[in-house]
Amino acid sequence: MEEIKSNFILDIIDEDLKKNPDLKIHTRFPPEPNGYLHIGSAKAIWINYSIAKKYGGKFNLRYDDTNPSKEDNEYVNSIYEDLKWLGAEPNGGVFYGSDYFDKCYEFAVRLIKQGKAYVCDLSADEMREYRGTLTEPGKNSPYRDRSIEENLDLFERMKNGEFPDGAKTLRAKIDMASPNINMRDPAIYRIVHTSHHRQGNKWCIYPLYDYAHPIQDALEGITHSLCSIEFENHRPLYNWVVENIPVENKPKQREFARLNVTHTVMSKRYLRQLVETGLVDGWDDPRMPTLCGLRRRGYTPSAIFDFVSRAGVAKAYSVVDYELLEHCIREELNSTAQRRIAILNPVKVVIDNYPEGKTEYFDLPNNPQNPEAGTRKVPFARELYIDADDFAEVPPPKFFRMKPDGEVRLMGAYIVKCNNIIKDDNGSVKEIHCTADLETGNGNPADGRKIKGTIHWLASKYALPINVMLYDQLFTIENVADIPEGKGYGDYLNLDSVKKLDNALAEPSLSEANEGDKFQFVRVGYFVKDSKYADTFNRIVGLKDSYRPENK
RNA sequence: UGCGGAAUUGUGUAAUGGUAGCACAGCAGACUCUGACUCUGUUCGUCUGGGUUCAAAUCCUGGUUCCGCAGCCA
């Protein structure tokens, strides 16, 4: 995994370490189990994990499951799977925020006894009114000065289920006139009569994030609670809680900008919408920016960490170009993926001077840059297929592939010359007739002439029919920023970026590929064999410029 | 209009008073049995006005722009 580079969080930690050299750095990744992990989560994971690693500290996974109405075991499991896949081992342990509910309750009672929290009867609407606005201070709740005894009694009855949802809240008594709205007596407990995915019906009151999170951090021994920038305004409240609970450990919250990538969204709310409306196949659709979607698209953990590492850690809002992500996976796959031939749009080629019925096998390197990857045998015969794009009857300037009277190399095999073409009634090319330079075979011509173009080919009688799903764009969502508030997502999906090619062909050795194997279709792009589509292969990342029709 | 953040090339990110660097993208060329890869070269930047200093992206000061905050979500 990429080591973390110089950034402002490291500076803060170094500073803390200078003050207290014995400090054992302890971080955590605290996802709410209400959706699948995505590339933005990978950034948070990487930051927390790699910082713990750098300082020889610990890293926890903690499910932040304090809202029973949104969370589900499906997500708990998927998060664990994805984290495991990434290889970010939580060496500090796996925890659940809900396991601290007893402590949260105990500390809340303590706050009440100290006069620092009170039960409030205001409705949600009333509370909003009392809160004031961004520019005007709030005013005190009429229930703010209840006696400690009354608060204790009411809070216990809240816990015992005597009140309906929303009837009462427990609030921290801080400052209704604070310029920071989060400090205006925030609710720390609410009543929700909903079964919890882990606690069942044990509770009908649930602590809110701002109250529960610092407690969880403090109890787990977290030293640095690293989260995204929108929580920066919550830091004073985080500190207030830490200061007002009887725990030695005083974790420190620090914030970094969340990851944005062009042509997609990270919000779980939107991603869930895509899944639930059926616009994508599921959370693991290769168009999704989820980790499982990227996995199906062929991304590897190392490429993902490479990407988030290159994107960097800072506080300024930014949107990283998806080309960087593609670069990272291309770079890795280029050195690791085996090459295979596939013809996306076949056109028949007949080698007139090649004996009918003869088959010979050429050895093609599995990875030209890595001889250790070995070779494979690819059958050659009189009748072949090439990609339609590799032939031009009227070639543009600098067209190096097959053209009338031109010579071209069949990759790993003979040099052939196109003699004439046969068209069907519609005038489109039906058959291309060539002669091969049989003297040279898979070698260079004796007369030293240079052949500029090399194209891929398949012997028709051995070619393996496949379906190819083309995901030409990394993601399918465009101009997300332009989507009006409240508008459905479907209208803004670029569904054209997914194409299914039914008549594609591949070399026979592909039939032996295993699920998850990654290859490079020579001159076409990278793909991963995906069992979900049986005989279908996903084209995942295009080769840069490889199909540019002509060069300027 | 309140509070809190942030502004470095097309994008992202370094430089912590001392040569503005790196990566991606772009452009040009070389190489190539993948027009990929690789290699070489190259365009382009410190939001803005003032100040301090021998020296400012960095310090001070005025302005501008962008992001976040008014859930009993996280």
XYZ file of C-alpha atoms (C1' of nucleotides) in Angstrom:
626
model
C 0.000 0.000 0.000
C 1.182 3.483 -0.795
C 2.898 5.170 2.104
C 1.291 8.421 3.132
C 3.112 11.525 1.961
C 3.640 14.821 3.660
C 0.387 16.527 4.570
C -1.083 18.763 7.233
C -2.466 15.898 9.318
C 0.963 14.327 9.577
C 2.259 17.709 10.707
C -0.335 17.789 13.481
C 0.537 14.275 14.600
C 4.256 15.013 14.562
C 3.557 18.031 16.711
C 1.551 15.920 19.178
C 4.303 13.338 19.241
C 6.851 16.008 20.028
C 4.814 17.022 23.052
C 4.176 13.454 24.100
C 6.667 10.966 22.654
C 4.890 8.039 24.335
C 1.659 8.641 22.446
C 0.476 5.482 20.687
C -1.276 6.630 17.557
C -4.720 5.076 17.222
C -7.107 5.820 14.352
C -10.396 4.448 13.172
C -12.621 4.155 10.134
C -16.228 4.692 11.223
C -18.660 3.994 8.357
C -22.375 4.062 8.935
C -23.734 0.727 7.650
C -26.297 2.394 5.407
C -24.688 1.752 2.048
C -21.709 0.235 0.294
C -18.185 1.579 0.538
C -17.014 3.702 -2.386
C -13.815 5.242 -3.656
C -14.337 8.160 -1.271
C -14.463 5.702 1.614
C -11.190 4.307 0.327
C -9.619 7.692 0.908
C -10.788 7.761 4.534
C -9.635 4.177 5.002
C -6.275 4.884 3.478
C -5.651 7.994 5.550
C -6.570 6.347 8.828
C -4.940 3.029 8.066
C -1.712 4.376 6.652
C -1.271 6.878 9.466
C -1.633 4.149 12.065
C 0.811 2.053 10.082
C 3.324 4.840 9.672
C 3.515 5.402 13.422
C 3.308 1.760 14.410
C -0.122 2.373 15.914
C -3.542 0.780 15.745
C -6.450 1.090 13.363
C -10.051 0.205 14.210
C -13.066 -0.511 12.101
C -16.119 0.815 13.861
C -19.624 0.601 12.496
C -21.264 3.879 13.343
C -24.698 2.405 13.846
C -26.570 4.854 16.042
C -29.516 5.357 13.694
C -31.604 2.161 13.649
C -33.887 3.318 10.865
C -31.162 3.520 8.215
C -28.861 0.674 8.963
C -28.809 -2.896 7.863
C -26.747 -6.063 8.198
C -26.352 -6.292 4.445
C -24.224 -3.172 4.654
C -22.338 -4.356 7.715
C -21.260 -7.426 5.807
C -20.424 -5.648 2.579
C -18.311 -3.101 4.413
C -16.319 -5.844 6.067
C -15.866 -7.675 2.776
C -14.676 -4.550 1.013
C -12.298 -3.590 3.786
C -10.856 -7.092 3.770
C -10.504 -6.960 0.016
C -8.627 -3.680 0.286
C -6.272 -5.297 2.746
C -6.660 -2.597 5.389
C -6.545 -4.926 8.350
C -8.152 -3.381 11.452
C -5.389 -4.417 13.831
C -7.076 -2.466 16.625
C -10.276 -4.471 16.300
C -13.781 -4.346 14.887
C -16.351 -2.452 16.940
C -19.932 -1.274 16.818
C -21.024 2.136 17.990
C -24.161 0.520 19.321
C -22.102 -1.553 21.745
C -21.463 1.676 23.636
C -25.139 2.503 24.153
C -24.939 1.581 27.842
C -21.990 3.903 28.337
C -23.689 6.659 26.400
C -26.709 6.335 28.640
C -24.618 6.287 31.796
C -22.739 9.414 30.707
C -25.992 11.129 29.793
C -27.366 10.541 33.282
C -24.157 11.962 34.628
C -24.500 15.057 32.460
C -28.034 15.537 33.745
C -26.826 15.243 37.325
C -24.233 17.903 36.623
C -26.888 20.165 35.186
C -25.328 19.936 31.706
C -28.216 18.232 29.942
C -31.982 18.478 30.082
C -35.061 16.839 28.686
C -36.838 19.062 26.205
C -40.478 18.730 25.124
C -40.213 20.970 22.084
C -41.345 19.385 18.830
C -38.933 19.244 15.905
C -40.588 22.285 14.349
C -40.553 24.238 17.580
C -36.949 23.364 18.175
C -36.082 24.691 14.774
C -37.807 27.954 15.610
C -36.051 28.274 18.926
C -32.714 27.526 17.348
C -32.610 30.870 15.546
C -30.978 31.251 12.165
C -27.486 31.582 10.793
C -27.525 35.272 11.570
C -29.832 35.455 14.596
C -29.176 33.845 17.963
C -31.539 31.220 19.289
C -33.580 31.476 22.444
C -33.721 29.171 25.411
C -36.165 26.331 25.456
C -38.881 26.762 28.088
C -37.814 23.355 29.416
C -34.183 24.347 29.833
C -34.386 24.989 33.544
C -36.126 21.860 34.686
C -34.806 20.479 37.939
C -32.213 17.752 37.875
C -34.673 15.381 39.549
C -37.323 16.015 36.918
C -34.798 15.550 34.113
C -33.565 12.311 35.622
C -37.108 11.029 35.945
C -38.115 12.090 32.429
C -34.983 10.658 30.833
C -35.524 7.323 32.521
C -39.125 7.281 31.346
C -37.915 8.100 27.821
C -35.715 5.052 28.045
C -38.570 2.970 29.379
C -40.656 3.733 26.349
C -43.297 5.903 27.973
C -43.229 8.497 25.197
C -43.858 8.260 21.471
C -41.262 9.029 18.800
C -40.243 12.656 18.753
C -42.105 13.596 21.927
C -38.987 14.497 23.828
C -35.247 14.831 23.396
C -32.313 15.052 25.701
C -30.310 18.156 24.971
C -26.880 19.339 25.996
C -27.103 22.643 27.853
C -24.516 24.787 26.133
C -25.352 28.160 24.595
C -28.396 29.104 22.541
C -26.678 32.296 21.432
C -23.546 30.631 20.109
C -22.572 31.782 16.611
C -21.935 28.101 15.933
C -25.345 26.557 15.489
C -24.082 23.150 16.551
C -23.546 24.532 20.037
C -27.110 25.793 20.468
C -28.194 23.095 22.928
C -27.896 20.220 20.455
C -30.116 17.183 20.881
C -28.031 14.244 22.069
C -30.765 11.626 22.472
C -33.973 11.083 20.564
C -36.845 8.655 20.882
C -37.127 6.109 18.068
C -39.253 3.022 18.550
C -37.453 1.031 15.894
C -35.666 -2.250 16.149
C -31.896 -1.957 15.864
C -30.050 -4.325 13.522
C -27.814 -5.365 16.387
C -29.491 -4.320 19.623
C -32.958 -5.480 18.689
C -35.610 -3.820 20.828
C -33.404 -3.160 23.805
C -33.521 0.576 23.230
C -36.094 3.086 22.141
C -33.828 6.062 22.722
C -30.754 6.486 20.560
C -27.795 8.841 20.974
C -27.061 11.227 18.131
C -23.809 11.311 16.211
C -22.395 14.435 17.841
C -22.775 12.879 21.247
C -22.045 9.238 20.492
C -19.036 9.644 18.259
C -16.674 11.342 20.719
C -17.679 8.811 23.368
C -16.887 5.934 21.038
C -13.556 7.475 20.121
C -12.632 8.183 23.726
C -13.575 4.704 24.917
C -11.671 2.984 22.143
C -8.504 4.884 22.885
C -8.558 6.752 19.596
C -5.932 9.494 19.580
C -6.810 11.092 16.257
C -10.331 11.087 14.953
C -9.915 11.933 11.292
C -13.046 12.800 9.405
C -14.210 14.864 6.482
C -14.420 18.604 6.393
C -18.145 19.040 6.922
C -17.620 18.060 10.555
C -15.245 20.895 11.191
C -18.050 23.033 12.618
C -18.843 20.166 14.966
C -15.402 20.129 16.517
C -16.279 22.434 19.425
C -19.158 20.129 20.268
C -16.919 17.083 19.916
C -14.536 18.679 22.372
C -17.379 19.639 24.693
C -18.450 16.017 24.932
C -14.900 14.784 25.404
C -14.384 17.281 28.209
C -17.617 16.391 29.935
C -17.385 12.621 30.090
C -15.342 10.737 32.687
C -12.775 9.245 30.315
C -9.038 9.735 30.487
C -8.375 9.542 26.775
C -8.930 12.830 24.975
C -9.161 12.112 21.252
C -8.551 14.914 18.794
C -10.774 15.466 15.775
C -9.135 16.712 12.607
C -10.755 17.140 9.215
C -9.763 16.661 5.596
C -11.589 17.382 2.338
C -13.644 14.533 0.985
C -12.794 12.967 -2.342
C -14.672 14.027 -5.442
C -14.088 12.484 -8.856
C -15.320 13.880 -12.161
C -18.246 12.118 -13.876
C -19.597 10.518 -10.748
C -21.025 11.106 -7.292
C -20.047 9.744 -3.913
C -23.193 10.465 -1.963
C -24.628 7.203 -0.694
C -28.055 8.736 -1.017
C -27.656 9.102 -4.781
C -25.922 5.788 -5.207
C -28.752 4.076 -3.377
C -31.208 5.843 -5.648
C -29.461 4.402 -8.692
C -29.653 0.922 -7.226
C -33.229 1.146 -6.019
C -34.605 2.583 -9.230
C -32.876 -0.165 -11.205
C -30.848 2.215 -13.321
C -27.813 0.119 -12.524
C -27.552 -3.612 -11.880
C -26.749 -3.170 -8.220
C -24.191 -1.709 -5.876
C -21.531 -3.661 -7.763
C -22.462 -2.452 -11.227
C -19.177 -1.642 -12.985
C -20.371 1.891 -13.572
C -20.674 2.549 -9.869
C -17.890 4.248 -7.914
C -18.375 1.683 -5.158
C -15.465 -0.516 -4.230
C -17.357 -3.617 -5.334
C -18.233 -1.905 -8.621
C -14.614 -0.947 -9.188
C -13.586 -4.479 -8.306
C -15.864 -5.863 -11.000
C -14.488 -3.328 -13.378
C -11.060 -4.763 -12.744
C -9.602 -2.296 -10.276
C -7.211 -3.668 -7.709
C -6.722 -2.489 -4.119
C -3.230 -1.301 -4.954
C -4.462 0.808 -7.865
C -7.178 2.321 -5.684
C -4.746 3.193 -2.912
C -2.309 4.513 -5.481
C -5.050 6.783 -6.726
C -6.126 8.175 -3.353
C -2.493 8.634 -2.462
C -1.849 10.637 -5.616
C -4.994 12.663 -5.064
C -3.511 13.745 -1.764
C -4.839 15.037 1.531
C -5.787 18.663 1.985
C -8.626 20.847 3.208
C -9.537 22.659 0.017
C -12.557 21.537 -1.981
C -11.421 19.696 -5.090
C -12.547 17.371 -7.847
C -10.005 14.860 -9.094
C -10.064 13.937 -12.757
C -11.115 10.320 -13.293
C -8.276 10.026 -15.797
C -5.949 9.794 -12.853
C -7.879 6.795 -11.561
C -7.738 5.167 -14.981
C -4.054 5.908 -15.229
C -3.460 4.086 -11.933
C -5.196 0.895 -12.987
C -3.737 0.984 -16.497
C -0.269 1.329 -15.101
C -0.697 -1.682 -12.872
C -2.515 -3.874 -15.364
C -0.062 -3.059 -18.101
C 2.621 -4.893 -16.204
C 0.466 -7.676 -14.761
C -2.397 -8.472 -17.123
C -2.008 -11.198 -19.723
C -2.727 -10.275 -23.312
C -5.486 -11.900 -25.312
C -6.944 -11.201 -28.708
C -10.561 -10.243 -29.131
C -12.279 -8.954 -32.229
C -15.090 -6.621 -31.349
C -16.457 -6.140 -34.834
C -15.318 -8.991 -37.101
C -14.631 -8.800 -40.844
C -13.622 -11.884 -42.797
C -10.146 -12.110 -44.288
C -9.059 -14.947 -46.615
C -5.373 -15.707 -47.123
C -5.480 -16.901 -50.714
C -2.078 -18.541 -50.740
C -2.598 -20.427 -47.489
C -3.638 -24.097 -47.800
C -7.226 -24.891 -47.023
C -7.684 -27.115 -43.987
C -4.251 -26.364 -42.606
C -3.829 -25.148 -39.034
C -0.608 -24.000 -37.485
C 0.004 -22.548 -34.046
C 1.925 -19.405 -33.281
C 3.390 -18.661 -29.879
C 2.259 -15.285 -28.665
C 3.732 -13.691 -25.548
C 1.309 -13.407 -22.640
C 2.934 -10.148 -21.699
C 5.535 -8.700 -24.061
C 7.083 -6.676 -21.252
C 7.448 -9.652 -18.992
C 8.928 -12.766 -20.629
C 8.285 -14.742 -17.441
C 4.580 -14.543 -18.181
C 5.255 -17.120 -20.889
C 3.541 -17.683 -24.191
C 0.387 -19.300 -25.443
C -0.482 -21.022 -28.704
C -2.834 -19.237 -31.046
C -4.184 -21.161 -34.058
C -3.824 -19.757 -37.563
C -5.767 -20.845 -40.660
C -6.678 -19.728 -44.169
C -9.811 -17.910 -43.070
C -9.455 -15.192 -40.439
C -11.305 -12.361 -38.788
C -9.920 -8.921 -38.187
C -11.564 -5.914 -36.592
C -13.508 -3.776 -39.036
C -11.691 -0.697 -37.743
C -8.406 -2.170 -38.891
C -9.338 -1.986 -42.551
C -9.856 1.132 -44.602
C -10.747 0.993 -48.265
C -9.950 4.666 -48.531
C -7.287 5.147 -45.880
C -6.846 8.520 -44.217
C -3.294 9.928 -44.076
C -0.923 7.935 -41.892
C -3.202 4.938 -41.738
C -0.862 2.038 -40.959
C -3.327 -0.803 -40.847
C -4.868 -2.867 -43.636
C -5.646 -1.093 -46.881
C -5.808 -2.101 -50.552
C -2.357 -3.030 -51.881
C -0.854 -2.369 -48.473
C 1.121 -4.697 -46.260
C 0.355 -5.194 -42.604
C 1.609 -7.483 -39.855
C -0.782 -9.966 -38.339
C 0.404 -9.833 -34.775
C 2.678 -12.744 -33.993
C 2.136 -14.225 -37.446
C 2.599 -13.443 -41.133
C 2.861 -10.227 -43.005
C -0.069 -10.052 -45.397
C -0.905 -7.918 -48.370
C -4.446 -6.970 -49.274
C -5.189 -7.772 -52.920
C -8.875 -7.228 -53.385
C -12.124 -6.911 -51.528
C -15.515 -8.447 -52.104
C -18.588 -6.428 -51.266
C -22.127 -7.526 -50.601
C -25.181 -6.108 -52.331
C -25.264 -3.160 -49.946
C -21.767 -2.198 -50.914
C -20.219 -3.009 -47.544
C -17.089 -5.116 -47.256
C -17.853 -8.812 -47.065
C -14.483 -10.422 -47.561
C -10.937 -9.203 -47.841
C -8.516 -11.297 -49.883
C -4.868 -11.258 -49.026
C -1.681 -13.097 -49.694
C 0.723 -13.853 -46.899
C 4.479 -13.623 -47.046
C 4.847 -17.273 -46.098
C 8.634 -17.141 -46.231
C 8.943 -15.068 -43.130
C 6.328 -16.553 -40.818
C 6.603 -14.893 -37.473
C 9.806 -13.093 -38.297
C 11.193 -10.180 -40.214
C 11.266 -10.090 -44.005
C 14.569 -11.100 -45.564
C 14.750 -7.980 -47.690
C 14.652 -5.784 -44.581
C 11.496 -3.892 -45.500
C 9.705 -2.316 -42.568
C 6.042 -2.987 -41.944
C 4.554 -0.177 -39.960
C 1.186 -1.562 -38.905
C 0.328 -4.526 -36.720
C -3.210 -5.736 -36.255
C -4.854 -8.508 -34.288
C -6.636 -11.473 -35.860
C -8.402 -14.739 -35.125
C -8.763 -17.941 -37.153
C -12.479 -18.105 -37.854
C -12.956 -21.775 -37.139
C -11.376 -21.529 -33.682
C -12.754 -18.159 -32.619
C -14.762 -18.152 -29.411
C -18.039 -16.194 -29.495
C -18.323 -13.825 -26.549
C -20.442 -10.908 -25.475
C -18.632 -7.794 -24.470
C -20.121 -5.134 -22.259
C -18.385 -1.884 -23.079
C -18.105 0.653 -20.325
C -16.367 3.278 -22.362
C -16.690 5.917 -19.731
C -15.540 5.210 -16.270
C -18.853 6.321 -14.878
C -22.069 7.186 -16.540
C -23.201 10.238 -14.677
C -22.470 13.572 -16.203
C -22.829 17.108 -15.027
C -24.040 16.091 -11.624
C -23.657 19.644 -10.450
C -26.334 20.717 -12.911
C -28.989 18.400 -11.574
C -31.700 20.535 -10.006
C -32.443 19.886 -6.371
C -34.976 17.126 -5.924
C -34.725 15.947 -9.524
C -34.539 12.262 -10.281
C -31.253 10.888 -11.374
C -32.313 8.765 -14.291
C -32.707 11.631 -16.699
C -29.081 12.491 -16.235
C -27.528 9.125 -16.795
C -25.509 8.631 -19.896
C -26.759 5.161 -20.705
C -25.048 5.219 -24.094
C -21.764 4.644 -22.370
C -22.790 1.025 -21.904
C -22.850 -1.011 -25.068
C -23.297 -4.704 -25.532
C -21.494 -6.277 -28.454
C -23.057 -9.611 -29.324
C -20.911 -10.722 -32.242
C -17.525 -10.269 -30.670
C -14.972 -13.088 -30.859
C -12.010 -14.084 -28.767
C -9.151 -16.483 -29.023
C -9.954 -19.983 -27.734
C -7.616 -19.827 -24.743
C -10.052 -17.431 -23.101
C -12.443 -20.283 -22.448
C -10.028 -21.405 -19.763
C -10.070 -18.081 -17.932
C -11.201 -18.013 -14.331
C -13.608 -15.635 -12.727
C -11.862 -12.431 -11.788
C -8.948 -12.960 -14.187
C -7.807 -9.731 -15.739
C -6.570 -9.446 -19.299
C -5.763 -6.918 -21.884
C -7.638 -7.336 -25.131
C -4.796 -6.431 -27.424
C -5.348 -3.002 -28.957
C -8.817 -2.855 -27.436
C -8.523 -2.425 -23.697
C -8.458 -4.105 -20.333
C -11.187 -6.371 -19.116
C -12.034 -8.743 -16.316
C -13.839 -12.035 -16.645
C -17.022 -11.669 -14.674
C -19.060 -14.732 -13.837
C -22.116 -12.620 -13.265
C -22.629 -12.489 -17.005
C -21.638 -16.065 -17.742
C -20.049 -15.733 -21.187
C -19.847 -11.966 -21.058
C -16.682 -9.984 -20.528
C -16.553 -6.425 -19.335
C -14.350 -4.050 -21.159
C -13.030 -2.002 -18.296
C -10.469 0.526 -19.363
C -9.638 1.537 -22.882
C -6.060 1.728 -24.058
C -5.016 5.286 -24.482
C -5.571 6.392 -28.074
C -5.385 2.852 -29.347
C -8.456 3.186 -31.475
C -7.926 6.642 -32.738
C -8.939 6.259 -36.415
C -6.273 8.533 -37.780
C -3.374 10.496 -36.469
C -3.198 14.147 -37.230
C -26.292 39.467 6.638
C -23.588 35.187 11.518
C -19.834 31.348 12.280
C -16.092 27.993 10.466
C -12.838 26.517 6.487
C -10.206 27.196 1.797
C -7.696 29.706 -2.541
C -0.472 27.414 -6.070
C -0.515 25.802 -14.294
C -6.384 22.511 -17.415
C -6.783 19.010 -12.755
C -4.811 17.425 -8.054
C -0.906 18.255 -4.710
C 4.226 19.910 -2.542
C 7.380 23.957 -1.061
C 6.591 25.841 6.927
C 10.985 33.520 4.818
C 15.813 31.586 0.405
C 15.977 28.251 -7.233
C 7.824 27.504 -7.305
C 8.627 21.034 -7.638
C 5.808 16.351 -8.635
C 1.765 13.542 -10.822
C -2.348 13.307 -14.270
C -4.062 15.702 -18.640
C -2.172 18.514 -23.167
C 1.357 19.438 -27.140
C 5.859 17.929 -30.181
C 9.254 14.143 -31.356
C 11.725 9.165 -30.895
C 10.881 3.965 -30.365
C 7.514 -0.029 -31.154
C 5.296 -7.140 -34.063
C -0.388 -3.620 -29.333
C -0.992 3.798 -33.091
C -0.608 0.699 -26.173
C 3.697 0.826 -23.100
C 8.435 3.324 -22.811
C 11.726 7.497 -23.684
C 12.908 12.773 -24.841
C 11.434 17.655 -25.149
C 7.691 21.222 -24.103
C 3.251 24.941 -23.083
C 0.929 26.692 -18.738
C 0.702 28.650 -12.102
C 1.218 31.408 -6.395
C -7.022 35.024 -6.309
C -6.288 40.540 -5.776
C -4.575 45.691 -3.842
C -1.151 47.520 -0.299
C 2.764 46.704 3.494
C 7.215 44.299 6.257
C 11.997 42.169 4.413
C 18.265 41.802 1.221
C 14.497 38.086 0.010
C 7.217 36.588 0.455
C 3.147 31.199 -2.146
C 4.747 31.614 3.011
C 4.456 37.182 7.626
C 0.950 41.789 8.294
C -3.301 44.385 6.182
C -7.735 45.599 2.999
C -10.714 43.179 -0.703
C -12.609 39.086 -3.927
C -14.226 34.214 -4.855
C -15.383 29.196 -3.437
C -16.939 25.305 0.218
C -19.625 23.899 4.771
C -23.279 24.856 8.825
C -30.034 26.479 10.676
C -31.821 17.010 11.136
C -34.768 14.548 16.851
C -29.136 12.066 9.783
C -24.066 10.722 9.785
